Structure formats: structure tokens, C-alpha cells
Amino acid sequence: LSVTGIYCVPAAVGAWISNNTAPIFRRGTALAFFTVMVNSGGILSTWLFGALSAPPRYTSATVTLLIFQVAVFVMASATRIYLAMENKRKARLRAESREKGPETVVMGHMSTSAKAVVIPNDSIWFEYVL
């Protein structure tokens, strides 16, 4: 169950990461870092269940994986709280900019190749997907 359950997660998380980072160089860096972390987990589990933990109970490996699982839950919760706070802050800044008038609104910059508006994730118009 663990093996089949874990292989569906990287695709969904990779899509979430690409939707929550902008511009393109940040997105590429975030996806590369995510790929490194996903593959590091496979290497770590091979060492844990191979040489670092004694069979048949694999106590050290089980404790280590449980600690990592709790850490993932804590970090995911902290990230969700942080992004929700950022969305609220940006909504407040958008409301303030609308009150001041359209001349104060900065949307981003024009992409030279696609001629579309590129909004970086530090813009008040960029909303994080939760």
C-alpha cells in the first residue's frame, strides 16, 4: 500500500508547485528541487531497509520514516497557513490599490515572446492555490 500510494503524489505536487511559482526561472528551480527531494527519499529508504536497520522488524527504519512523516505533516500545515496569510495580505493590498485608483496598479511586465502579461508570485495580483 505504501509503494502504490506514494507514486501518485509527485505528479500532483509537481503540478501544485508549478501553479504556485512564477516567473519561469523560479518555477524551474522549484520543480528541480522537488525532483531532487522525491528521489532522495527513494535512496534513503533503500539504505534504511537495507544496511542501517536490522530485519525482520526494521525498527530504526520505521522510527525514522515516522519522524519524517510527522515532519512532512508539520511543514505542509505551516506552508498552508503561510500561503493563506499571503493570500489575505494580497487581497487587502488589492483592495487598497483599487481605492487609490487605477494609476497605482502594477500588473507585471509584458513577455517579449508571448506578448502576454507575466505576473510574478510577489505581485499582489498573484494568488496561491490552496
PDB file of N, CA and C in Angstrom, residues 57-109:
ATOM      1  N   ARG A  57      12.263  -6.740  11.954  1.00  0.00           N
ATOM      2  CA  ARG A  57      11.376  -5.669  12.439  1.00  0.00           C
ATOM      3  C   ARG A  57      11.672  -4.301  11.817  1.00  0.00           C
ATOM      4  N   TYR A  58      12.897  -4.058  11.416  1.00  0.00           N
ATOM      5  CA  TYR A  58      13.297  -2.763  10.830  1.00  0.00           C
ATOM      6  C   TYR A  58      12.887  -1.594  11.735  1.00  0.00           C
ATOM      7  N   THR A  59      13.215  -1.696  13.009  1.00  0.00           N
ATOM      8  CA  THR A  59      12.791  -0.700  13.989  1.00  0.00           C
ATOM      9  C   THR A  59      13.359   0.686  13.693  1.00  0.00           C
ATOM     10  N   SER A  60      14.645   0.779  13.425  1.00  0.00           N
ATOM     11  CA  SER A  60      15.258   2.094  13.136  1.00  0.00           C
ATOM     12  C   SER A  60      14.644   2.722  11.892  1.00  0.00           C
ATOM     13  N   ALA A  61      14.417   1.919  10.877  1.00  0.00           N
ATOM     14  CA  ALA A  61      13.826   2.436   9.646  1.00  0.00           C
ATOM     15  C   ALA A  61      12.401   2.918   9.885  1.00  0.00           C
ATOM     16  N   THR A  62      11.632   2.167  10.628  1.00  0.00           N
ATOM     17  CA  THR A  62      10.251   2.551  10.899  1.00  0.00           C
ATOM     18  C   THR A  62      10.181   3.843  11.705  1.00  0.00           C
ATOM     19  N   VAL A  63      11.012   3.970  12.728  1.00  0.00           N
ATOM     20  CA  VAL A  63      11.035   5.194  13.531  1.00  0.00           C
ATOM     21  C   VAL A  63      11.469   6.383  12.680  1.00  0.00           C
ATOM     22  N   THR A  64      12.485   6.197  11.871  1.00  0.00           N
ATOM     23  CA  THR A  64      12.956   7.280  11.002  1.00  0.00           C
ATOM     24  C   THR A  64      11.871   7.725  10.040  1.00  0.00           C
ATOM     25  N   LEU A  65      11.188   6.784   9.407  1.00  0.00           N
ATOM     26  CA  LEU A  65      10.133   7.134   8.462  1.00  0.00           C
ATOM     27  C   LEU A  65       8.940   7.801   9.163  1.00  0.00           C
ATOM     28  N   LEU A  66       8.630   7.370  10.365  1.00  0.00           N
ATOM     29  CA  LEU A  66       7.556   8.030  11.118  1.00  0.00           C
ATOM     30  C   LEU A  66       7.922   9.475  11.472  1.00  0.00           C
ATOM     31  N   ILE A  67       9.166   9.696  11.847  1.00  0.00           N
ATOM     32  CA  ILE A  67       9.624  11.057  12.137  1.00  0.00           C
ATOM     33  C   ILE A  67       9.521  11.936  10.892  1.00  0.00           C
ATOM     34  N   PHE A  68       9.960  11.396   9.759  1.00  0.00           N
ATOM     35  CA  PHE A  68       9.849  12.155   8.509  1.00  0.00           C
ATOM     36  C   PHE A  68       8.386  12.421   8.151  1.00  0.00           C
ATOM     37  N   GLN A  69       7.516  11.458   8.392  1.00  0.00           N
ATOM     38  CA  GLN A  69       6.099  11.638   8.080  1.00  0.00           C
ATOM     39  C   GLN A  69       5.486  12.748   8.928  1.00  0.00           C
ATOM     40  N   VAL A  70       5.827  12.795  10.210  1.00  0.00           N
ATOM     41  CA  VAL A  70       5.341  13.866  11.080  1.00  0.00           C
ATOM     42  C   VAL A  70       5.910  15.211  10.621  1.00  0.00           C
ATOM     43  N   ALA A  71       7.192  15.224  10.240  1.00  0.00           N
ATOM     44  CA  ALA A  71       7.807  16.463   9.750  1.00  0.00           C
ATOM     45  C   ALA A  71       7.125  16.950   8.480  1.00  0.00           C
ATOM     46  N   VAL A  72       6.775  16.039   7.589  1.00  0.00           N
ATOM     47  CA  VAL A  72       6.067  16.420   6.358  1.00  0.00           C
ATOM     48  C   VAL A  72       4.709  17.028   6.698  1.00  0.00           C
ATOM     49  N   PHE A  73       3.991  16.434   7.622  1.00  0.00           N
ATOM     50  CA  PHE A  73       2.691  16.968   8.023  1.00  0.00           C
ATOM     51  C   PHE A  73       2.827  18.366   8.631  1.00  0.00           C
ATOM     52  N   VAL A  74       3.810  18.556   9.493  1.00  0.00           N
ATOM     53  CA  VAL A  74       4.022  19.858  10.121  1.00  0.00           C
ATOM     54  C   VAL A  74       4.400  20.905   9.074  1.00  0.00           C
ATOM     55  N   MET A  75       5.308  20.559   8.179  1.00  0.00           N
ATOM     56  CA  MET A  75       5.734  21.515   7.152  1.00  0.00           C
ATOM     57  C   MET A  75       4.609  21.827   6.164  1.00  0.00           C
ATOM     58  N   ALA A  76       3.813  20.826   5.793  1.00  0.00           N
ATOM     59  CA  ALA A  76       2.680  21.063   4.892  1.00  0.00           C
ATOM     60  C   ALA A  76       1.650  21.968   5.563  1.00  0.00           C
ATOM     61  N   SER A  77       1.394  21.745   6.837  1.00  0.00           N
ATOM     62  CA  SER A  77       0.453  22.599   7.563  1.00  0.00           C
ATOM     63  C   SER A  77       0.981  24.027   7.668  1.00  0.00           C
ATOM     64  N   ALA A  78       2.262  24.173   7.978  1.00  0.00           N
ATOM     65  CA  ALA A  78       2.864  25.506   8.065  1.00  0.00           C
ATOM     66  C   ALA A  78       2.827  26.218   6.712  1.00  0.00           C
ATOM     67  N   THR A  79       3.081  25.490   5.635  1.00  0.00           N
ATOM     68  CA  THR A  79       3.035  26.083   4.300  1.00  0.00           C
ATOM     69  C   THR A  79       1.623  26.536   3.957  1.00  0.00           C
ATOM     70  N   ARG A  80       0.641  25.722   4.277  1.00  0.00           N
ATOM     71  CA  ARG A  80      -0.756  26.090   4.002  1.00  0.00           C
ATOM     72  C   ARG A  80      -1.153  27.343   4.787  1.00  0.00           C
ATOM     73  N   ILE A  81      -0.773  27.413   6.041  1.00  0.00           N
ATOM     74  CA  ILE A  81      -1.090  28.589   6.862  1.00  0.00           C
ATOM     75  C   ILE A  81      -0.396  29.828   6.297  1.00  0.00           C
ATOM     76  N   TYR A  82       0.880  29.690   5.926  1.00  0.00           N
ATOM     77  CA  TYR A  82       1.628  30.826   5.375  1.00  0.00           C
ATOM     78  C   TYR A  82       1.003  31.322   4.066  1.00  0.00           C
ATOM     79  N   LEU A  83       0.660  30.384   3.164  1.00  0.00           N
ATOM     80  CA  LEU A  83       0.087  30.795   1.884  1.00  0.00           C
ATOM     81  C   LEU A  83      -1.294  31.411   2.058  1.00  0.00           C
ATOM     82  N   ALA A  84      -2.078  30.911   3.008  1.00  0.00           N
ATOM     83  CA  ALA A  84      -3.386  31.529   3.283  1.00  0.00           C
ATOM     84  C   ALA A  84      -3.205  32.954   3.802  1.00  0.00           C
ATOM     85  N   MET A  85      -2.211  33.164   4.668  1.00  0.00           N
ATOM     86  CA  MET A  85      -1.938  34.513   5.172  1.00  0.00           C
ATOM     87  C   MET A  85      -1.473  35.424   4.037  1.00  0.00           C
ATOM     88  N   GLU A  86      -0.653  34.903   3.130  1.00  0.00           N
ATOM     89  CA  GLU A  86      -0.196  35.703   1.983  1.00  0.00           C
ATOM     90  C   GLU A  86      -1.366  36.071   1.068  1.00  0.00           C
ATOM     91  N   ASN A  87      -2.286  35.135   0.830  1.00  0.00           N
ATOM     92  CA  ASN A  87      -3.460  35.445   0.004  1.00  0.00           C
ATOM     93  C   ASN A  87      -4.303  36.540   0.647  1.00  0.00           C
ATOM     94  N   LYS A  88      -4.478  36.483   1.974  1.00  0.00           N
ATOM     95  CA  LYS A  88      -5.242  37.526   2.666  1.00  0.00           C
ATOM     96  C   LYS A  88      -4.534  38.870   2.589  1.00  0.00           C
ATOM     97  N   ARG A  89      -3.209  38.868   2.752  1.00  0.00           N
ATOM     98  CA  ARG A  89      -2.435  40.112   2.671  1.00  0.00           C
ATOM     99  C   ARG A  89      -2.545  40.716   1.275  1.00  0.00           C
ATOM    100  N   LYS A  90      -2.428  39.864   0.253  1.00  0.00           N
ATOM    101  CA  LYS A  90      -2.523  40.362  -1.121  1.00  0.00           C
ATOM    102  C   LYS A  90      -3.923  40.864  -1.442  1.00  0.00           C
ATOM    103  N   ALA A  91      -4.958  40.208  -0.904  1.00  0.00           N
ATOM    104  CA  ALA A  91      -6.327  40.683  -1.110  1.00  0.00           C
ATOM    105  C   ALA A  91      -6.513  42.063  -0.486  1.00  0.00           C
ATOM    106  N   ARG A  92      -5.940  42.268   0.691  1.00  0.00           N
ATOM    107  CA  ARG A  92      -6.014  43.567   1.346  1.00  0.00           C
ATOM    108  C   ARG A  92      -5.289  44.629   0.521  1.00  0.00           C
ATOM    109  N   LEU A  93      -4.094  44.291  -0.010  1.00  0.00           N
ATOM    110  CA  LEU A  93      -3.344  45.237  -0.841  1.00  0.00           C
ATOM    111  C   LEU A  93      -4.072  45.539  -2.147  1.00  0.00           C
ATOM    112  N   ARG A  94      -4.741  44.522  -2.727  1.00  0.00           N
ATOM    113  CA  ARG A  94      -5.523  44.760  -3.952  1.00  0.00           C
ATOM    114  C   ARG A  94      -6.677  45.714  -3.670  1.00  0.00           C
ATOM    115  N   ALA A  95      -7.341  45.513  -2.542  1.00  0.00           N
ATOM    116  CA  ALA A  95      -8.458  46.400  -2.184  1.00  0.00           C
ATOM    117  C   ALA A  95      -7.962  47.826  -1.972  1.00  0.00           C
ATOM    118  N   GLU A  96      -6.822  47.981  -1.322  1.00  0.00           N
ATOM    119  CA  GLU A  96      -6.256  49.318  -1.117  1.00  0.00           C
ATOM    120  C   GLU A  96      -5.864  49.962  -2.439  1.00  0.00           C
ATOM    121  N   SER A  97      -5.309  49.193  -3.368  1.00  0.00           N
ATOM    122  CA  SER A  97      -4.896  49.771  -4.651  1.00  0.00           C
ATOM    123  C   SER A  97      -6.098  50.163  -5.486  1.00  0.00           C
ATOM    124  N   ARG A  98      -7.209  49.429  -5.358  1.00  0.00           N
ATOM    125  CA  ARG A  98      -8.427  49.801  -6.090  1.00  0.00           C
ATOM    126  C   ARG A  98      -9.017  51.095  -5.550  1.00  0.00           C
ATOM    127  N   GLU A  99      -8.903  51.291  -4.240  1.00  0.00           N
ATOM    128  CA  GLU A  99      -9.408  52.523  -3.632  1.00  0.00           C
ATOM    129  C   GLU A  99      -8.598  53.738  -4.073  1.00  0.00           C
ATOM    130  N   LYS A 100      -7.295  53.556  -4.281  1.00  0.00           N
ATOM    131  CA  LYS A 100      -6.430  54.667  -4.672  1.00  0.00           C
ATOM    132  C   LYS A 100      -6.617  55.051  -6.125  1.00  0.00           C
ATOM    133  N   GLY A 101      -7.026  54.102  -6.960  1.00  0.00           N
ATOM    134  CA  GLY A 101      -7.239  54.402  -8.367  1.00  0.00           C
ATOM    135  C   GLY A 101      -6.420  53.502  -9.257  1.00  0.00           C
ATOM    136  N   PRO A 102      -6.787  53.431 -10.521  1.00  0.00           N
ATOM    137  CA  PRO A 102      -6.114  52.512 -11.442  1.00  0.00           C
ATOM    138  C   PRO A 102      -4.684  52.902 -11.794  1.00  0.00           C
ATOM    139  N   GLU A 103      -4.298  54.166 -11.574  1.00  0.00           N
ATOM    140  CA  GLU A 103      -2.937  54.566 -11.941  1.00  0.00           C
ATOM    141  C   GLU A 103      -1.891  53.959 -11.020  1.00  0.00           C
ATOM    142  N   THR A 104      -2.287  53.441  -9.848  1.00  0.00           N
ATOM    143  CA  THR A 104      -1.314  52.867  -8.930  1.00  0.00           C
ATOM    144  C   THR A 104      -1.171  51.355  -9.095  1.00  0.00           C
ATOM    145  N   VAL A 105      -1.972  50.756  -9.950  1.00  0.00           N
ATOM    146  CA  VAL A 105      -1.971  49.301 -10.110  1.00  0.00           C
ATOM    147  C   VAL A 105      -0.841  48.882 -11.042  1.00  0.00           C
ATOM    148  N   VAL A 106      -0.007  47.974 -10.579  1.00  0.00           N
ATOM    149  CA  VAL A 106       1.070  47.423 -11.396  1.00  0.00           C
ATOM    150  C   VAL A 106       0.785  45.942 -11.575  1.00  0.00           C
ATOM    151  N   MET A 107       0.565  45.524 -12.808  1.00  0.00           N
ATOM    152  CA  MET A 107       0.173  44.142 -13.073  1.00  0.00           C
ATOM    153  C   MET A 107       1.359  43.212 -13.258  1.00  0.00           C
ATOM    154  N   GLY A 108       2.468  43.671 -13.674  1.00  0.00           N
ATOM    155  CA  GLY A 108       3.591  42.817 -14.028  1.00  0.00           C
ATOM    156  C   GLY A 108       4.279  43.426 -15.230  1.00  0.00           C
ATOM    157  N   HIS A 109       4.917  42.605 -16.040  1.00  0.00           N
ATOM    158  CA  HIS A 109       5.553  43.125 -17.234  1.00  0.00           C
ATOM    159  C   HIS A 109       5.140  42.279 -18.427  1.00  0.00           C
TER     160      HIS A 109
END
